[in-house]
PDB file of C-alpha atoms in Angstrom:
ATOM      1  CA  ARG J  11    -160.473 133.535  95.436  1.00  0.00           C
ATOM      2  CA  ARG J  12    -162.316 133.698  98.718  1.00  0.00           C
ATOM      3  CA  PRO J  13    -165.403 135.686  97.773  1.00  0.00           C
ATOM      4  CA  ASN J  14    -167.048 137.590 100.574  1.00  0.00           C
ATOM      5  CA  LEU J  15    -168.719 140.628  98.998  1.00  0.00           C
ATOM      6  CA  HIS J  16    -172.021 138.788  98.603  1.00  0.00           C
ATOM      7  CA  ARG J  17    -172.055 138.135 102.371  1.00  0.00           C
ATOM      8  CA  VAL J  18    -171.298 141.783 103.174  1.00  0.00           C
ATOM      9  CA  PHE J  19    -174.291 142.953 101.118  1.00  0.00           C
ATOM     10  CA  GLU J  20    -176.413 139.831 101.881  1.00  0.00           C
ATOM     11  CA  LEU J  21    -176.715 138.906  98.195  1.00  0.00           C
ATOM     12  CA  ASP J  22    -177.157 135.668  96.257  1.00  0.00           C
ATOM     13  CA  ASN J  23    -173.857 134.446  94.791  1.00  0.00           C
ATOM     14  CA  ALA J  24    -175.188 131.866  92.363  1.00  0.00           C
ATOM     15  CA  ASN J  25    -174.428 133.952  89.274  1.00  0.00           C
ATOM     16  CA  GLY J  26    -171.621 136.507  89.074  1.00  0.00           C
ATOM     17  CA  LEU J  27    -168.360 137.298  87.373  1.00  0.00           C
ATOM     18  CA  THR J  28    -167.340 133.686  86.839  1.00  0.00           C
ATOM     19  CA  SER J  29    -170.731 133.020  85.192  1.00  0.00           C
ATOM     20  CA  LEU J  30    -169.868 135.570  82.502  1.00  0.00           C
ATOM     21  CA  PHE J  31    -167.003 133.314  81.324  1.00  0.00           C
ATOM     22  CA  LEU J  32    -169.294 130.328  80.584  1.00  0.00           C
ATOM     23  CA  ASP J  33    -169.921 129.156  77.020  1.00  0.00           C
ATOM     24  CA  GLN J  34    -173.459 130.479  77.218  1.00  0.00           C
ATOM     25  CA  PRO J  35    -173.157 133.247  79.803  1.00  0.00           C
ATOM     26  CA  PRO J  36    -176.041 135.151  81.344  1.00  0.00           C
ATOM     27  CA  THR J  37    -176.254 138.828  80.332  1.00  0.00           C
ATOM     28  CA  LEU J  38    -174.415 141.410  82.410  1.00  0.00           C
ATOM     29  CA  ASP J  39    -177.773 142.798  83.635  1.00  0.00           C
ATOM     30  CA  GLU J  40    -178.729 139.294  84.867  1.00  0.00           C
ATOM     31  CA  VAL J  41    -175.697 139.048  87.169  1.00  0.00           C
ATOM     32  CA  LEU J  42    -175.655 142.607  88.543  1.00  0.00           C
ATOM     33  CA  ARG J  43    -177.184 142.905  92.028  1.00  0.00           C
ATOM     34  CA  GLU J  44    -178.838 145.958  93.568  1.00  0.00           C
ATOM     35  CA  THR J  45    -177.827 146.667  97.166  1.00  0.00           C
ATOM     36  CA  ALA J  46    -179.593 148.425 100.032  1.00  0.00           C
ATOM     37  CA  ILE J  47    -177.367 151.436  99.279  1.00  0.00           C
ATOM     38  CA  PRO J  48    -178.979 153.634  96.634  1.00  0.00           C
ATOM     39  CA  GLY J  49    -176.902 153.758  93.458  1.00  0.00           C
ATOM     40  CA  LEU J  50    -174.569 150.909  94.521  1.00  0.00           C
ATOM     41  CA  VAL J  51    -174.712 147.835  92.279  1.00  0.00           C
ATOM     42  CA  VAL J  52    -172.526 144.782  92.920  1.00  0.00           C
ATOM     43  CA  LEU J  53    -171.238 142.082  90.597  1.00  0.00           C
ATOM     44  CA  THR J  54    -170.505 139.165  92.897  1.00  0.00           C
ATOM     45  CA  SER J  55    -167.897 136.558  91.996  1.00  0.00           C
ATOM     46  CA  SER J  56    -170.059 133.407  91.949  1.00  0.00           C
ATOM     47  CA  GLU J  57    -168.078 130.169  92.362  1.00  0.00           C
ATOM     48  CA  PRO J  58    -164.333 130.860  92.022  1.00  0.00           C
ATOM     49  CA  PRO J  59    -162.846 129.259  88.912  1.00  0.00           C
ATOM     50  CA  PRO J  60    -159.820 126.921  88.990  1.00  0.00           C
ATOM     51  CA  ASN J  61    -157.798 129.430  86.959  1.00  0.00           C
ATOM     52  CA  PRO J  62    -158.720 132.947  88.222  1.00  0.00           C
ATOM     53  CA  ALA J  63    -155.559 134.764  87.084  1.00  0.00           C
ATOM     54  CA  GLU J  64    -155.910 133.349  83.548  1.00  0.00           C
ATOM     55  CA  LEU J  65    -159.546 134.532  83.342  1.00  0.00           C
ATOM     56  CA  LEU J  66    -158.776 137.983  84.750  1.00  0.00           C
ATOM     57  CA  ASP J  67    -156.083 138.443  82.116  1.00  0.00           C
ATOM     58  CA  SER J  68    -158.339 137.320  79.259  1.00  0.00           C
ATOM     59  CA  ARG J  69    -159.934 139.155  76.353  1.00  0.00           C
ATOM     60  CA  ARG J  70    -163.330 138.308  77.858  1.00  0.00           C
ATOM     61  CA  MET J  71    -162.434 140.187  81.043  1.00  0.00           C
ATOM     62  CA  THR J  72    -161.492 143.217  78.937  1.00  0.00           C
ATOM     63  CA  GLU J  73    -164.948 143.051  77.318  1.00  0.00           C
ATOM     64  CA  ILE J  74    -166.666 142.762  80.729  1.00  0.00           C
ATOM     65  CA  LEU J  75    -164.800 145.771  82.096  1.00  0.00           C
ATOM     66  CA  GLN J  76    -165.628 147.833  78.966  1.00  0.00           C
ATOM     67  CA  ALA J  77    -169.326 146.975  79.402  1.00  0.00           C
ATOM     68  CA  LEU J  78    -169.201 147.967  83.082  1.00  0.00           C
ATOM     69  CA  ARG J  79    -167.467 151.281  82.268  1.00  0.00           C
ATOM     70  CA  GLN J  80    -170.184 152.090  79.718  1.00  0.00           C
ATOM     71  CA  LYS J  81    -172.919 151.288  82.202  1.00  0.00           C
ATOM     72  CA  PHE J  82    -171.563 152.981  85.373  1.00  0.00           C
ATOM     73  CA  ASP J  83    -169.794 156.221  86.284  1.00  0.00           C
ATOM     74  CA  VAL J  84    -167.419 154.459  88.678  1.00  0.00           C
ATOM     75  CA  VAL J  85    -166.326 150.818  88.671  1.00  0.00           C
ATOM     76  CA  ILE J  86    -164.520 149.478  91.768  1.00  0.00           C
ATOM     77  CA  LEU J  87    -162.749 146.123  91.597  1.00  0.00           C
ATOM     78  CA  ASP J  88    -162.128 144.330  94.890  1.00  0.00           C
ATOM     79  CA  SER J  89    -159.137 142.020  94.733  1.00  0.00           C
ATOM     80  CA  PRO J  90    -157.267 139.628  97.027  1.00  0.00           C
ATOM     81  CA  PRO J  91    -154.173 140.920  98.884  1.00  0.00           C
ATOM     82  CA  ALA J  92    -151.602 142.280  96.445  1.00  0.00           C
ATOM     83  CA  LEU J  93    -148.635 140.288  97.729  1.00  0.00           C
ATOM     84  CA  VAL J  94    -150.455 136.947  97.941  1.00  0.00           C
ATOM     85  CA  VAL J  95    -151.666 136.220  94.381  1.00  0.00           C
ATOM     86  CA  ALA J  96    -151.276 137.683  90.891  1.00  0.00           C
ATOM     87  CA  ASP J  97    -154.939 138.690  90.657  1.00  0.00           C
ATOM     88  CA  ALA J  98    -154.400 142.119  92.206  1.00  0.00           C
ATOM     89  CA  SER J  99    -151.583 143.028  89.803  1.00  0.00           C
ATOM     90  CA  ILE J 100    -153.573 141.837  86.791  1.00  0.00           C
ATOM     91  CA  LEU J 101    -156.626 143.889  87.823  1.00  0.00           C
ATOM     92  CA  ALA J 102    -154.499 146.928  88.733  1.00  0.00           C
ATOM     93  CA  SER J 103    -153.073 146.997  85.207  1.00  0.00           C
ATOM     94  CA  ARG J 104    -156.651 147.334  83.892  1.00  0.00           C
ATOM     95  CA  CYS J 105    -157.641 150.238  86.156  1.00  0.00           C
ATOM     96  CA  SER J 106    -157.171 153.976  86.052  1.00  0.00           C
ATOM     97  CA  GLY J 107    -155.886 153.840  89.613  1.00  0.00           C
ATOM     98  CA  VAL J 108    -155.718 151.755  92.776  1.00  0.00           C
ATOM     99  CA  LEU J 109    -156.598 152.337  96.395  1.00  0.00           C
ATOM    100  CA  LEU J 110    -154.537 150.276  98.804  1.00  0.00           C
ATOM    101  CA  VAL J 111    -156.512 148.943 101.744  1.00  0.00           C
ATOM    102  CA  VAL J 112    -154.152 148.542 104.703  1.00  0.00           C
ATOM    103  CA  ASP J 113    -155.099 146.692 107.887  1.00  0.00           C
ATOM    104  CA  SER J 114    -154.011 148.635 110.964  1.00  0.00           C
ATOM    105  CA  GLY J 115    -152.086 146.462 113.331  1.00  0.00           C
ATOM    106  CA  ARG J 116    -151.450 143.729 110.727  1.00  0.00           C
ATOM    107  CA  THR J 117    -149.952 145.215 107.587  1.00  0.00           C
ATOM    108  CA  ARG J 118    -146.208 145.667 107.832  1.00  0.00           C
ATOM    109  CA  THR J 119    -144.828 148.956 106.575  1.00  0.00           C
ATOM    110  CA  GLU J 120    -142.368 147.163 104.317  1.00  0.00           C
ATOM    111  CA  ALA J 121    -145.179 145.136 102.686  1.00  0.00           C
ATOM    112  CA  ALA J 122    -147.144 148.299 101.923  1.00  0.00           C
ATOM    113  CA  ARG J 123    -144.032 149.965 100.483  1.00  0.00           C
ATOM    114  CA  GLN J 124    -143.329 146.890  98.358  1.00  0.00           C
ATOM    115  CA  VAL J 125    -146.838 146.992  96.857  1.00  0.00           C
ATOM    116  CA  ILE J 126    -146.557 150.750  96.124  1.00  0.00           C
ATOM    117  CA  GLU J 127    -143.136 150.267  94.494  1.00  0.00           C
ATOM    118  CA  THR J 128    -144.488 147.380  92.381  1.00  0.00           C
ATOM    119  CA  MET J 129    -147.431 149.509  91.273  1.00  0.00           C
ATOM    120  CA  ASN J 130    -145.130 152.421  90.419  1.00  0.00           C
ATOM    121  CA  ARG J 131    -142.837 150.164  88.377  1.00  0.00           C
ATOM    122  CA  SER J 132    -145.899 148.869  86.514  1.00  0.00           C
ATOM    123  CA  GLN J 133    -147.005 152.471  85.926  1.00  0.00           C
ATOM    124  CA  VAL J 134    -150.173 151.908  87.929  1.00  0.00           C
ATOM    125  CA  LYS J 135    -151.416 155.058  89.609  1.00  0.00           C
ATOM    126  CA  VAL J 136    -151.770 154.668  93.388  1.00  0.00           C
ATOM    127  CA  LEU J 137    -154.654 156.966  94.341  1.00  0.00           C
ATOM    128  CA  GLY J 138    -154.180 156.597  98.091  1.00  0.00           C
ATOM    129  CA  VAL J 139    -154.369 154.351 101.122  1.00  0.00           C
ATOM    130  CA  ALA J 140    -157.421 153.380 103.143  1.00  0.00           C
ATOM    131  CA  LEU J 141    -156.530 152.395 106.694  1.00  0.00           C
ATOM    132  CA  ASN J 142    -158.877 149.747 108.165  1.00  0.00           C
ATOM    133  CA  ARG J 143    -159.490 148.912 111.813  1.00  0.00           C
ATOM    134  CA  VAL J 144    -158.002 152.062 113.321  1.00  0.00           C
ATOM    135  CA  GLY J 145    -158.508 152.288 117.086  1.00  0.00           C
ATOM    136  CA  GLY J 146    -159.088 155.477 118.976  1.00  0.00           C
ATOM    137  CA  ARG J 147    -156.495 155.122 121.719  1.00  0.00           C
ATOM    138  CA  GLY J 148    -152.868 156.148 121.940  1.00  0.00           C
ATOM    139  CA  ARG J 149    -151.083 159.085 120.364  1.00  0.00           C
ATOM    140  CA  GLY J 150    -149.970 158.973 116.771  1.00  0.00           C
ATOM    141  CA  TYR J 151    -149.259 161.122 113.759  1.00  0.00           C
ATOM    142  CA  TYR J 152    -152.706 160.739 112.246  1.00  0.00           C
ATOM    143  CA  TYR J 153    -155.406 163.316 111.882  1.00  0.00           C
ATOM    144  CA  GLN J 154    -159.016 162.899 112.678  1.00  0.00           C
ATOM    145  CA  TYR J 155    -161.610 165.189 111.232  1.00  0.00           C
ATOM    146  CA  ASN J 156    -165.044 165.332 112.772  1.00  0.00           C
ATOM    147  CA  TYR J 157    -167.700 166.432 110.315  1.00  0.00           C
ATOM    148  CA  LYS J 158    -170.271 167.345 113.000  1.00  0.00           C
ATOM    149  CA  PRO J 159    -170.129 171.111 112.381  1.00  0.00           C
ATOM    150  CA  TYR J 160    -170.855 170.528 108.721  1.00  0.00           C
ATOM    151  CA  TYR J 161    -173.453 167.774 108.810  1.00  0.00           C
ATOM    152  CA  SER J 162    -175.523 168.260 111.952  1.00  0.00           C
ATOM    153  CA  SER J 163    -177.923 170.854 113.157  1.00  0.00           C
ATOM    154  CA  PRO J 164    -178.788 171.771 116.735  1.00  0.00           C
ATOM    155  CA  LYS J 165    -181.987 169.663 116.326  1.00  0.00           C
ATOM    156  CA  SER J 166    -180.073 166.568 115.275  1.00  0.00           C
ATOM    157  CA  ASN J 167    -178.848 164.036 117.838  1.00  0.00           C
ATOM    158  CA  ALA J 168    -177.397 161.742 115.159  1.00  0.00           C
ATOM    159  CA  LYS J 169    -173.759 160.763 115.574  1.00  0.00           C
ATOM    160  CA  THR J 170    -171.503 162.113 112.862  1.00  0.00           C
ATOM    161  CA  PRO J 171    -168.677 160.167 111.290  1.00  0.00           C
ATOM    162  CA  ALA J 172    -165.078 160.797 112.237  1.00  0.00           C
ATOM    163  CA  ARG J 173    -162.461 159.992 109.647  1.00  0.00           C
ATOM    164  CA  THR J 174    -158.825 159.182 110.348  1.00  0.00           C
ATOM    165  CA  PHE J 175    -156.246 160.024 107.678  1.00  0.00           C
ATOM    166  CA  ALA J 176    -152.556 159.272 107.488  1.00  0.00           C
ATOM    167  CA  PRO J 177    -150.291 161.237 105.205  1.00  0.00           C
ATOM    168  CA  LEU J 178    -148.774 159.023 102.470  1.00  0.00           C
ATOM    169  CA  ASN J 179    -145.278 160.321 103.186  1.00  0.00           C
ATOM    170  CA  GLY J 180    -145.633 159.675 106.952  1.00  0.00           C
ATOM    171  CA  ASN J 181    -144.931 163.310 107.768  1.00  0.00           C
ATOM    172  CA  ALA J 182    -147.753 164.698 109.919  1.00  0.00           C
ATOM    173  CA  SER J 183    -146.567 168.286 109.495  1.00  0.00           C
ATOM    174  CA  ASN J 184    -147.399 168.082 105.790  1.00  0.00           C
ATOM    175  CA  ALA J 185    -150.870 166.623 106.276  1.00  0.00           C
ATOM    176  CA  GLY J 186    -152.828 169.842 106.241  1.00  0.00           C
ATOM    177  CA  ASN J 187    -154.867 171.695 108.830  1.00  0.00           C
ATOM    178  CA  GLY J 188    -156.115 168.800 110.929  1.00  0.00           C
ATOM    179  CA  HIS J 189    -156.376 168.199 114.609  1.00  0.00           C
ATOM    180  CA  HIS J 190    -154.102 165.784 116.427  1.00  0.00           C
ATOM    181  CA  ALA J 191    -156.264 162.917 117.508  1.00  0.00           C
ATOM    182  CA  ASP J 192    -155.816 159.905 119.684  1.00  0.00           C
ATOM    183  CA  ALA J 193    -155.134 157.180 117.155  1.00  0.00           C
ATOM    184  CA  VAL J 194    -153.121 153.989 116.977  1.00  0.00           C
ATOM    185  CA  LYS J 195    -149.953 154.085 114.931  1.00  0.00           C
ATOM    186  CA  PRO J 196    -150.564 151.127 112.625  1.00  0.00           C
ATOM    187  CA  GLU J 197    -148.207 148.317 111.952  1.00  0.00           C
ATOM    188  CA  LEU J 198    -148.765 147.607 108.297  1.00  0.00           C
ATOM    189  CA  ALA J 199    -149.497 143.845 107.031  1.00  0.00           C
ATOM    190  CA  ASP J 200    -150.388 142.446 103.568  1.00  0.00           C
ATOM    191  CA  PRO J 201    -152.235 145.254 101.757  1.00  0.00           C
ATOM    192  CA  GLN J 202    -155.204 144.605  99.515  1.00  0.00           C
ATOM    193  CA  LEU J 203    -155.865 146.464  96.302  1.00  0.00           C
ATOM    194  CA  ASP J 204    -159.243 147.960  95.552  1.00  0.00           C
ATOM    195  CA  ASP J 205    -160.258 149.846  92.489  1.00  0.00           C
TER     196      ASP J 205
END
């Protein structure tokens, strides 16, 4: 509803998903966009339609998703926040699983729980949670893994990524063999669904 992916990847948004619903649509190959990331292809939204939920729940959308699944190993659908509009629920029902994107410091815990419960009731598999905008200060129950020993050599001065993970059940003692790291305990706000 508020397309942004084309900006993130600096792509033209003239033709995209909405274009595929026209009476004489372009071909799928005509609307797919290569990115600067090898192997990553994006289907932008183009101009949002007046009835997005209706289009996402249509037979044509089923056909588009089938064509994408035949063409690619993995298809990820980026949707609006799950509690705001029906789009996320409609798309989730068409996916093999969902990844909740939670904004640290904004998403309320109850909102995230509500989305997970809704997905469970709809028999949608929740694959996990991605926590965005995690700061590096404070003490929390999150684990940070630094991949430097695995991905750098003594000759390399390149910085290595650190990843912060939170256990889904909120119990740090069950999270595995990680290191306690300085991390902000997030306050959860409206989660977004990605698949």
